[in-house]
XYZ file of C-alpha atoms in Angstrom:
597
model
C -97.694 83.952 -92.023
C -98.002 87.511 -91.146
C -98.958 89.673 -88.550
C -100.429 92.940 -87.685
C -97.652 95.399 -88.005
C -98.767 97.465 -85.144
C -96.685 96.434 -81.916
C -97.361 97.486 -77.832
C -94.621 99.824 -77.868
C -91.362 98.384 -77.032
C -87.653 98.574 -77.249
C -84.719 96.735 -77.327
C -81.086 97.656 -76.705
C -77.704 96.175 -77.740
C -74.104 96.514 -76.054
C -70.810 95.044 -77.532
C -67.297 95.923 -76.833
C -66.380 96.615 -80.809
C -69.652 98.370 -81.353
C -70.204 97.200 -84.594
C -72.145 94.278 -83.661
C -74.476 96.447 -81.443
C -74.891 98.935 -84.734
C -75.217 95.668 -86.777
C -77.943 94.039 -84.324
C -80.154 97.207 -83.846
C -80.355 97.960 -87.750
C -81.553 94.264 -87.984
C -84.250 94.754 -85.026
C -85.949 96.990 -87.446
C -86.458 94.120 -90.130
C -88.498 92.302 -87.241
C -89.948 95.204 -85.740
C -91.615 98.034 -88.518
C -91.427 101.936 -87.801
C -88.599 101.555 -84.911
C -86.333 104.124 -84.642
C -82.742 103.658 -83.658
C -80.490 105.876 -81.406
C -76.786 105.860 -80.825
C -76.275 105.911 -77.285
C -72.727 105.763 -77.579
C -70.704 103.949 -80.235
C -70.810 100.738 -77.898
C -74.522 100.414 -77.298
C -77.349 100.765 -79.354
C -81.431 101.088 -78.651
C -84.170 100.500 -80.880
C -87.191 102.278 -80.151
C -90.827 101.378 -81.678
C -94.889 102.287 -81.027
C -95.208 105.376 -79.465
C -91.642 105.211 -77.319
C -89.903 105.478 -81.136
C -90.057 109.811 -81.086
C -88.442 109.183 -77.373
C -85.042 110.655 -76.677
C -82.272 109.173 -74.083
C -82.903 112.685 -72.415
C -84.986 111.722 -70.055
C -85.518 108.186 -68.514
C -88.114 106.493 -70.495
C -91.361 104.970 -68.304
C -92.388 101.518 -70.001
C -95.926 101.604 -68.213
C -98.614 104.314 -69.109
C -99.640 105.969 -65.842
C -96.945 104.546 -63.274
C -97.292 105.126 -59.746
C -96.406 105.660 -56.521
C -98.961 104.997 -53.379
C -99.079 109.294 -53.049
C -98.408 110.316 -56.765
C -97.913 109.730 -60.781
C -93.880 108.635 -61.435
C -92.580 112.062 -63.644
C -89.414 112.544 -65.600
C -87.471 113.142 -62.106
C -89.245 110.612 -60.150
C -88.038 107.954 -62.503
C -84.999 109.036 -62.552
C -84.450 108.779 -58.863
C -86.205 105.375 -58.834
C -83.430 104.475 -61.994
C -80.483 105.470 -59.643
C -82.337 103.839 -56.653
C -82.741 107.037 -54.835
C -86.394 106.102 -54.362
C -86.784 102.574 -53.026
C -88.549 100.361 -55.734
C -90.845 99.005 -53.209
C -92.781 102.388 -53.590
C -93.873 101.959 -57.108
C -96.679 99.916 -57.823
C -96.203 97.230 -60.211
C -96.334 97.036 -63.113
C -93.407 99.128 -63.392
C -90.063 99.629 -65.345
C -87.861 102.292 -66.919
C -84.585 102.421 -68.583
C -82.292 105.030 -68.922
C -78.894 106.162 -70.140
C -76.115 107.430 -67.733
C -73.583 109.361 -70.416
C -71.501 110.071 -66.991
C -70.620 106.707 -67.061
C -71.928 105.473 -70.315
C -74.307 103.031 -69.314
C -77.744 101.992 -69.986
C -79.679 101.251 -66.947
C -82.923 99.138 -66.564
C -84.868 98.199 -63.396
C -88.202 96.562 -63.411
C -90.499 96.716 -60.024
C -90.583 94.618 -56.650
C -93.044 91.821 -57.894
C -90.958 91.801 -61.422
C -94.786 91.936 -63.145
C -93.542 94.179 -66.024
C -91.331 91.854 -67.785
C -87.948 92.452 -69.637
C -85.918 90.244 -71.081
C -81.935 89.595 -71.577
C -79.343 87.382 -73.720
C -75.766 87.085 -73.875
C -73.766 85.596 -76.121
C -71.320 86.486 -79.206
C -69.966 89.107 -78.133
C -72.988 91.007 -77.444
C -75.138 91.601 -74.468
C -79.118 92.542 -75.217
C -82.291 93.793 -73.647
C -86.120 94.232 -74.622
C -89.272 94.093 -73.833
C -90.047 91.405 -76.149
C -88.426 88.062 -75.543
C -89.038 86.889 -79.048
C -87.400 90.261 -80.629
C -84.051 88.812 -78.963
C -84.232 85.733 -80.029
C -84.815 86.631 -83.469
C -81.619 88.275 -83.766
C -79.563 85.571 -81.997
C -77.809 82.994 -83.670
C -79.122 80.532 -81.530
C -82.633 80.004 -82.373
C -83.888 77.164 -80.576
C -86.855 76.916 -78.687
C -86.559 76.129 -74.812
C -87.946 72.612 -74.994
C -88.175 72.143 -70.868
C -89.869 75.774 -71.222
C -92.439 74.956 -73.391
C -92.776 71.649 -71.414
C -94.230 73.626 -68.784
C -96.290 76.245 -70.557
C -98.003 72.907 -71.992
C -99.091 72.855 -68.721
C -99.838 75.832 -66.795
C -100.176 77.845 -69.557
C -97.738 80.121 -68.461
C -94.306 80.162 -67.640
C -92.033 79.591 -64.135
C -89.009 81.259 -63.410
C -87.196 83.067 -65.541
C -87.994 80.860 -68.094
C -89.041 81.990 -71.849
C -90.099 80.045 -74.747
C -86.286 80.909 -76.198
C -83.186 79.438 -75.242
C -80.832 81.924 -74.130
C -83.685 84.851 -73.532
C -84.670 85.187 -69.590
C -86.588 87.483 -67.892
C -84.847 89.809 -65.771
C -85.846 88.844 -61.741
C -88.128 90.574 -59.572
C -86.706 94.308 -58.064
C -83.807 94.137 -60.521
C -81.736 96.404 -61.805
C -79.307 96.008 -64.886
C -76.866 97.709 -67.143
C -75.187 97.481 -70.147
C -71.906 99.418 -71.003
C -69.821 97.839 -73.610
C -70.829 94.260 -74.032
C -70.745 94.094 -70.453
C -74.369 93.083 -68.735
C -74.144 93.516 -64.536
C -77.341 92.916 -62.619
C -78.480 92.821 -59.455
C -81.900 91.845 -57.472
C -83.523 93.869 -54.706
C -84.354 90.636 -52.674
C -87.752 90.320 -51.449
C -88.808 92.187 -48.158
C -88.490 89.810 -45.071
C -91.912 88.632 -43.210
C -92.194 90.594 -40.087
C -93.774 89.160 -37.013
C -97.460 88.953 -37.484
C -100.092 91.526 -36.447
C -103.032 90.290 -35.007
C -106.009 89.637 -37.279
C -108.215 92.480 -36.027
C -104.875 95.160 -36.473
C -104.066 93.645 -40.045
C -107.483 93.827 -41.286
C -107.801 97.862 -40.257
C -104.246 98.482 -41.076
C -105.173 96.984 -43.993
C -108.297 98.796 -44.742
C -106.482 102.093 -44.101
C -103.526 101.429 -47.122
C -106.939 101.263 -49.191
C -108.535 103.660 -48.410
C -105.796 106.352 -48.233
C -104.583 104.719 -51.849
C -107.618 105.135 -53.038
C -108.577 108.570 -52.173
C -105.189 110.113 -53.772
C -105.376 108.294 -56.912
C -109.059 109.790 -57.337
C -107.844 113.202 -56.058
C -105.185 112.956 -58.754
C -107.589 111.270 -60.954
C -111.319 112.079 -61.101
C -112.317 110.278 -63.872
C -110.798 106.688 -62.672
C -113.005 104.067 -63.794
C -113.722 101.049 -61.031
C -113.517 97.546 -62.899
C -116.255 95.686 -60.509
C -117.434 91.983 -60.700
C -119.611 89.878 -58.342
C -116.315 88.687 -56.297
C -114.972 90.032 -52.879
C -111.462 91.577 -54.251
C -113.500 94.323 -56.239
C -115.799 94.872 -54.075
C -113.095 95.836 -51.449
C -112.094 98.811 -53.719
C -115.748 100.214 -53.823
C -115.793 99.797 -50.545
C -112.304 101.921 -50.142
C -113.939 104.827 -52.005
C -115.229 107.330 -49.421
C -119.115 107.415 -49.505
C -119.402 110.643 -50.528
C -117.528 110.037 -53.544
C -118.710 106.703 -55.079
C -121.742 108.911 -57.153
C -119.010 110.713 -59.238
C -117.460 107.285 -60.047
C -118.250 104.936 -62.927
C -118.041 101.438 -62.527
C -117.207 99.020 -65.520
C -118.098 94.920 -65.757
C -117.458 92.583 -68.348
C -120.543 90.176 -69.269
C -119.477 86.980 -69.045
C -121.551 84.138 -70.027
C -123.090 82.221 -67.356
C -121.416 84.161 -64.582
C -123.622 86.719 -61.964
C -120.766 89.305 -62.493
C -123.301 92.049 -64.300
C -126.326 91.029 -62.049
C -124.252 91.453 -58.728
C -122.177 94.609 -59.737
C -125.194 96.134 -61.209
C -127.256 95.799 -57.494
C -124.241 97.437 -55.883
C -123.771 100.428 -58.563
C -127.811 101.134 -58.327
C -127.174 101.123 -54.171
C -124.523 103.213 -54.600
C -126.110 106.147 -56.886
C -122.928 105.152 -59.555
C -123.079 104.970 -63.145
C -122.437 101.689 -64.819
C -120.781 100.683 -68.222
C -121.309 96.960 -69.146
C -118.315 95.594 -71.609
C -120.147 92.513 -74.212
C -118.508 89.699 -75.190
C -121.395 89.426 -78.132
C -120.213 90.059 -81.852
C -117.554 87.689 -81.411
C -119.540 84.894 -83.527
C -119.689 87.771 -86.646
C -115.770 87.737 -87.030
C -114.913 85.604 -89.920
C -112.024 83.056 -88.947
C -109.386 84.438 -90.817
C -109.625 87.787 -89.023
C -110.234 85.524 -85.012
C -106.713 84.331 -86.594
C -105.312 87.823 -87.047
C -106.677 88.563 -83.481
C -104.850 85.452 -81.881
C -101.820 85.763 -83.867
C -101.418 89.676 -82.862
C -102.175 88.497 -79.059
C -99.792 85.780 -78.583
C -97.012 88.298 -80.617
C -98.084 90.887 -77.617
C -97.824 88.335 -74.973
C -94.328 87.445 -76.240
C -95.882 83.468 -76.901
C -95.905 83.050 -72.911
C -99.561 82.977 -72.176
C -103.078 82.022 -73.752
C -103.685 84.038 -77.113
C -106.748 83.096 -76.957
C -108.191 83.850 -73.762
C -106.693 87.276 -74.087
C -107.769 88.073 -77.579
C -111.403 87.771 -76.894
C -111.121 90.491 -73.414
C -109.034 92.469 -75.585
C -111.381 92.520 -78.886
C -114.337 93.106 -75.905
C -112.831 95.709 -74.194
C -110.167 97.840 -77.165
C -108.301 100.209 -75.778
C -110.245 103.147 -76.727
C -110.708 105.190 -73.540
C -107.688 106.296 -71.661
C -109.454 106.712 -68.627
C -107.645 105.137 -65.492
C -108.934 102.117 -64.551
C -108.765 100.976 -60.350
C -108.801 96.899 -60.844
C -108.664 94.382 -57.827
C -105.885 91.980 -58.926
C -103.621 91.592 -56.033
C -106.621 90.061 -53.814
C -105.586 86.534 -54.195
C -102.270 87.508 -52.684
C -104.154 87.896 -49.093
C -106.751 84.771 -49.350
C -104.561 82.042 -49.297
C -105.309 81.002 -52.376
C -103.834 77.331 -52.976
C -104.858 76.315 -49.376
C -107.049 72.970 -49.604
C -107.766 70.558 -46.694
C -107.050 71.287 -42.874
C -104.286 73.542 -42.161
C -101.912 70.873 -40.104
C -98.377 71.459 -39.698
C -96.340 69.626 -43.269
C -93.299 70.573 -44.839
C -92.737 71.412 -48.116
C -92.491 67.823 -50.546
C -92.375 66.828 -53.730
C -95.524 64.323 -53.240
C -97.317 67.211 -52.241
C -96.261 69.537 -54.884
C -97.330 67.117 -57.502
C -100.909 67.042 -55.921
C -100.974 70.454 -55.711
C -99.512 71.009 -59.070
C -102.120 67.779 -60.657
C -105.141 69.106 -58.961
C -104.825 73.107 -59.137
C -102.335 74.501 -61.279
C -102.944 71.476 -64.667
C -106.313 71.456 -64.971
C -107.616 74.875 -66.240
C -105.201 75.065 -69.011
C -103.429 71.846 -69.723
C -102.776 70.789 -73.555
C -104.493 67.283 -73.632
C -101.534 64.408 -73.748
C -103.587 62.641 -76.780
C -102.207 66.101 -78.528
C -98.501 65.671 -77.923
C -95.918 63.479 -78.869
C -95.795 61.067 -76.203
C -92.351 61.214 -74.966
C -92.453 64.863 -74.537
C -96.167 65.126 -72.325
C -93.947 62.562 -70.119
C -90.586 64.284 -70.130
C -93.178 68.301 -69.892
C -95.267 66.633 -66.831
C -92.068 65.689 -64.638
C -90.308 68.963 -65.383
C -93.274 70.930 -64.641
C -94.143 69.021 -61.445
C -89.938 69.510 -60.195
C -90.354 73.152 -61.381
C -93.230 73.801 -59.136
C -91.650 71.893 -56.578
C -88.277 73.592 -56.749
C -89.834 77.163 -56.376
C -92.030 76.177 -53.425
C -88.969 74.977 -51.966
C -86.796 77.971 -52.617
C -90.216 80.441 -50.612
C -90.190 78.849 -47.274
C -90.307 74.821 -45.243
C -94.068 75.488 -44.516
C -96.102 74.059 -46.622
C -99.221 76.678 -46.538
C -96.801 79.883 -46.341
C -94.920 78.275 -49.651
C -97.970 78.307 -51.489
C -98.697 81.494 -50.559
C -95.419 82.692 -51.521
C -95.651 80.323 -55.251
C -99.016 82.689 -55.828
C -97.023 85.841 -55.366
C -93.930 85.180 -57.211
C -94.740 82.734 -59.554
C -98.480 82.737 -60.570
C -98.540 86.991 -60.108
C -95.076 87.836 -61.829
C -95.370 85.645 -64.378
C -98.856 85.031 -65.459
C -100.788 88.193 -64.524
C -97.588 90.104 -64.996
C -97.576 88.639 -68.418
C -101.167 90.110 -69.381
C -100.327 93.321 -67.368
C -97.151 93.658 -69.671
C -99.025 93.248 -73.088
C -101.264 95.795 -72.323
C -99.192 98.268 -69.843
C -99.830 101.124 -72.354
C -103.171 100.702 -73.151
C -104.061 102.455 -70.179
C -103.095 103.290 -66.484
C -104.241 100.551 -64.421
C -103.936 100.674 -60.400
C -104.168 97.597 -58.483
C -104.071 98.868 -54.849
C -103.325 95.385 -53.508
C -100.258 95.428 -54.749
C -99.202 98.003 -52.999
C -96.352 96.679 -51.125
C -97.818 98.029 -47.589
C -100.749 95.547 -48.256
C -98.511 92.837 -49.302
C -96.638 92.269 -46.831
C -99.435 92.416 -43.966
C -100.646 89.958 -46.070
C -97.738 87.457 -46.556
C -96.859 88.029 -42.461
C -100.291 86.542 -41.445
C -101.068 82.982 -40.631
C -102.609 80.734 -42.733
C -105.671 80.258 -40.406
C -106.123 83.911 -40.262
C -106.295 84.258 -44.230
C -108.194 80.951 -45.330
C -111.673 80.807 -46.745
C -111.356 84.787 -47.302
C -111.128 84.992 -43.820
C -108.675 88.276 -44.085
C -110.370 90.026 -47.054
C -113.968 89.917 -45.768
C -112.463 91.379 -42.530
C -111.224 94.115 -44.194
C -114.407 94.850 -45.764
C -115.947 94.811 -42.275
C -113.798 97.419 -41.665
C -114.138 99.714 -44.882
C -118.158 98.984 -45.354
C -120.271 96.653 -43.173
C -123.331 97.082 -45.561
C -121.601 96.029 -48.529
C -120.104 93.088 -46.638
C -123.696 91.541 -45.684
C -124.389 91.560 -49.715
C -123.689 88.145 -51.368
C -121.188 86.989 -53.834
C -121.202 85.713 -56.684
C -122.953 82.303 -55.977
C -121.887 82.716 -52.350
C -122.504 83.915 -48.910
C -121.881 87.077 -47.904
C -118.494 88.229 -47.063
C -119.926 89.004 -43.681
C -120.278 84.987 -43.109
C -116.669 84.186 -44.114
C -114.952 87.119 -41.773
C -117.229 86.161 -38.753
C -118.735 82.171 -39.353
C -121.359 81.422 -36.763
C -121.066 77.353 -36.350
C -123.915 76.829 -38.802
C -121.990 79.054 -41.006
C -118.879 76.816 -40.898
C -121.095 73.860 -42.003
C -121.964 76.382 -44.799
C -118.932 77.219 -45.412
C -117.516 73.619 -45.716
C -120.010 72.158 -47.833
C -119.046 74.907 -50.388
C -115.326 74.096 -50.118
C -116.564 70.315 -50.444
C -118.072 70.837 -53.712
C -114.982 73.058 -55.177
C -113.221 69.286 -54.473
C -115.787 67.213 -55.907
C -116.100 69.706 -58.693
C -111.499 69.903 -59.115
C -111.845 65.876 -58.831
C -114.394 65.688 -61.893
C -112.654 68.035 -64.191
C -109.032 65.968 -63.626
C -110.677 62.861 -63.708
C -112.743 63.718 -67.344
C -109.476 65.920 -68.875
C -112.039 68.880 -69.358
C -110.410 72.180 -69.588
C -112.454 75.599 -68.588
C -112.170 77.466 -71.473
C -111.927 81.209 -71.397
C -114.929 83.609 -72.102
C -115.071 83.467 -75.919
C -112.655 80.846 -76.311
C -114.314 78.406 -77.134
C -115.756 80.473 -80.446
C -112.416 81.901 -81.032
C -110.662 78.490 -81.207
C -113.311 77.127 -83.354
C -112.735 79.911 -85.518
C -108.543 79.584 -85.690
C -108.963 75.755 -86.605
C -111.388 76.252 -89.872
C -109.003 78.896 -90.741
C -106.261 76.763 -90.378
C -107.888 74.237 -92.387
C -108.429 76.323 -95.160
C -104.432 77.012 -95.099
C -102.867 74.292 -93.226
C -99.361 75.311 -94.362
C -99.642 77.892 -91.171
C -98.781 74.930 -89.188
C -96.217 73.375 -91.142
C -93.413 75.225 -89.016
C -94.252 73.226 -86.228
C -94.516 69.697 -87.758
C -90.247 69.723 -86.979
C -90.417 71.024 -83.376
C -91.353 67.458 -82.011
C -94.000 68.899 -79.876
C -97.563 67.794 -81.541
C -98.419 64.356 -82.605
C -97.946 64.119 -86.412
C -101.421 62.293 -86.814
C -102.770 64.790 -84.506
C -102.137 67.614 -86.229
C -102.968 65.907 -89.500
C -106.608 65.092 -88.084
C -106.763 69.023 -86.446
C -106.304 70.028 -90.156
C -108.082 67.856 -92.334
C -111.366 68.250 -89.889
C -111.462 64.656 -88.210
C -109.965 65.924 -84.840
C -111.469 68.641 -82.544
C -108.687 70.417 -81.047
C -109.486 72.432 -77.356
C -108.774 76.099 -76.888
C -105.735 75.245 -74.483
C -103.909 73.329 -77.791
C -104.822 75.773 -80.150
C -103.524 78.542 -77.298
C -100.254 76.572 -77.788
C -100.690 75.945 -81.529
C -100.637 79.787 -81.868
C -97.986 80.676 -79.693
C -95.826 78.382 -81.470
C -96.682 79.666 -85.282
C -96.068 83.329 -83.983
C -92.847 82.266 -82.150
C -91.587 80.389 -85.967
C -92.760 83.549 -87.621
C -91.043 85.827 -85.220
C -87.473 83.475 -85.218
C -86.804 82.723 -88.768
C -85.337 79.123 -88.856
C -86.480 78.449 -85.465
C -84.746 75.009 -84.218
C -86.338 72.391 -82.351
C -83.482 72.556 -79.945
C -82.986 69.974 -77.017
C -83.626 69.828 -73.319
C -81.542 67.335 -70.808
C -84.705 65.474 -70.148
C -85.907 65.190 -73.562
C -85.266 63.174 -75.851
């Protein structure tokens, strides 16, 4: 199978005592990875530049997200160098974020990645030879172990995403959250920044205009630095919050983007609020999708899950990305980071439990499963077993690591689990496309958010208060297929009944979809998936590299190719990762896991 050739820009870097291996490892890098440049940082340690870092020098540190900032400023050449050498405190840049740079003082090779650990790097050691890069699979294509992690896939089979530090390579993690590394040589010393501690809580009314104030100020510099930003608005709250940060006078001069979506009030919604507003308004179509033929919605998968280093859905992202290229570098001010403050896995009445294993099954069956689970009549049988037990200890194990309280653990398993890895997986494949800003990352928001009380954040309690504070009007507007946020921040008792019957039917509606198996598909995924399986059948040996791994039921994936079995967009999502991942590792190994068999 191949690929496109062109690559988000990347690097990798190699460190051995001898030298030669580092020399010997970079020069093969370039086999995997076309038009990278290599430079000698020393004679122990080696980096491989490619896509628009390869005309970089070691001069300067090198920035490995387009348009980093600060909450007052862009991160320059010195700026990066003082956050390298931890003169500025890493809690200060807003992720995505990481740099690397080489110290000839002490001849070293320094990486740190931001508080949240969204932009992701990755590291092996082994052989004599430590390694770095921004691509997981790049490193394990040069190792001489080249199995897949087994217990890793396990879970992506799942969630769709990865936990942890886990990769879909033995012997490749991702570097932790706040970390900072270095290689001198063949030597690899890290350490973590650990996470800030929760402070004593504010009270609800001081949080929400504290709150509204980080916003606001953020919001103002970036389009003081940046005129031209572009605000990314849907029909939900956590957008709507950022309009509602930009200063009244100011929201004329600033154009507002929304992605159609099929069947969703997004364009309807956004559009009211840019006509109230006096704003202009782009609109981003899904429609043309149905005119690509399926070898080139292959092409389009295959270069996504190569860009997403085969940790999330190809699929899902290939359709936003062939919707919305990256064509215009305009800055773009996006709302992710909302979820952090809303309490997002709460379900049921807030009473006092401890963290457990019973209850991080349920919440693992009910919320985290169902979206983008591979169907168990798709996988060999012993490993859906062996991938739902792991998964379910995984999720357990991290909730247990955040905190005893049940509700604050979930909270805390949004930020570091389902932020860092699976939006900091998207935000990683397409760091350079653009600058994006999420201002509720900022780590002045987060932790108000993460030091208030679960009753004080549920039902969007917290976020509609702060849009009390930043824009009453635009609070008493409805959502998308739901009150205002004026209800949730201040529920009158007929409200509450409201309010509950709503939450009632999110159950009933999260009870149906386990109960029937039925994934929610991503916009477009549907047609893309479609698309990949015809083109597969046309030229099943694409998934011949697979029929080893002991993943996929044989007779599955013989139906799936000779057109008697439909196969869902979350198995084909996996299907495709797994190709690309064979395609990038040459001789790529089943491997083993302790709990499989």
């Amino acid at each position: 199978m191949s690929t496109p050739a062109e690559r988000t820009p990347g690097f990798a870097v190699f460190s051995s005592a001898s030298g030669q291996l580092a020399r010997e490892r970079a020069r093969r890098t370039t086999s995997l990875v076309p038009a990278a440049s290599v430079i000698a940082a020393d004679e122990h340690t080696h980096v491989v530049l490619w896509g628009d870092l390869r005309h970089r020098t070691l001069d300067d540190p090198i920035v490995l997200t387009r348009g980093a900032r600060t909450s007052r400023a862009d991160v320059g050449p010195d700026e990066a160098r003082r956050i390298v050498t931890g003169e500025l405190d890493l809690r200060d840049v807003l992720p995505p974020f990481a740099a690397i740079d080489w110290d000839a003082a002490l001849g070293r090779l320094v990486l740190v990645v931001d508080w949240l650990g969204m932009r992701h790097l990755y590291l092996s050691e082994g052989d004599g030879i430590v390694g770095a890069s921004s691509s997981s699979a790049v490193l394990a294509g040069l190792s001489t172990d080249r199995r897949i992690d087994r217990e890793a896939i396990g879970v992506q089979s799942l969630l769709g995403w990865q936990l942890g530090a886990g990769t879909p390579f033995a012997g490749v993690q991702k570097m932790g959250p706040g970390s900072r590394v270095t290689l001198s040589r063949g030597v690899l010393t890290s350490c973590e920044d650990p996470p800030a501690p929760v402070r004593d809580a504010p009270s609800a009314a001081d949080a929400a205009r504290t709150a509204a104030n980080v916003l606001s100020d953020f919001v103002s510099v970036q389009l003081d630095d940046h005129p031209d930003t572009v605000l990314q608005l849907t029909g939900g709250l956590d957008s709507r919050l950022l309009l509602a940060a930009i200063p009244r006078n100011r929201r004329s001069s600033v154009e507002a983007m929304t992605l159609a979506v099929p069947g969703s009030s997004d364009v309807e919604i956004a559009s009211r609020l840019v006509v109230d507003q006096g704003m202009k308004h782009r609109t981003v179509e899904l429609r043309g999708l149905q005119a690509l033929t399926d070898e080139d919605a292959w092409s389009l998968c295959a270069a996504a899950a190569r860009d997403l280093d085969c940790s999330a859905d190809p699929v899902a992202f290939a359709s936003i990305r062939w919707a919305d290229p990256a064509q215009s570098q305009q800055p773009r001010l996006a709302g992710l980071g909302g979820e952090v403050a809303r309490g997002f896995y709460y379900f049921g009445p807030l009473a006092p439990v401890g963290v457990s294993r019973t209850l991080a099954s349920v919440l693992a069956q009910w919320r985290l499963f169902p979206n983008e689970r591979v169907s168990p009549d798709a996988l060999e049988p012993a490993f859906a077993a062996a991938a739902t037990e792991i998964a379910v200890d995984r999720v357990h194990d991290a909730l247990t690591s955040a905190s005893d309280t049940w509700w604050t653990a979930t909270d805390e398993f949004y930020l570091w689990q389902r932020m860092q890895r699976w939006a900091g997986t998207l935000a990683s494949a397409t760091c350079f496309d653009r600058p994006v800003v999420n201002p509720m990352l900022d780590d002045r928001f987060v932790r108000i958010a993460r030091a208030l009380p679960p009753g004080d954040k549920k039902n969007m309690r917290f976020l509609s208060r702060i849009l009390l504070e930043l824009d009453p009007d635009l609070a008493n507007i409805p959502l998308d297929n739901r009150p205002s946020p004026h209800t949730y921040a201040e529920p009158s008792s007929a409200n509450r009944c409201r309010l509950a019957a709503l939450q009632a039917r999110k159950v009933v509606g999260k009870a149906q979809q386990r109960w029937s198996h039925v994934t929610h598909p991503p916009p477009g995924g549907e047609l893309l998936a479609g698309k990949v399986v015809r083109h597969w059948r046309t030229d099943p040996q694409i998934l011949d590299p697979l029929r080893h791994l002991g993943i996929f039921r044989q007779s599955w994936l013989e139906g799936v190719v000779t057109g008697g079995q439909p196969a869902d967009p979350s198995a084909v999502a996996l299907l495709v990762n797994l190709v690309v991942a064979c395609s990038t590792v040459p001789a790529l190994t089943a491997g083993s896991g302790s709990r499989f068999p």
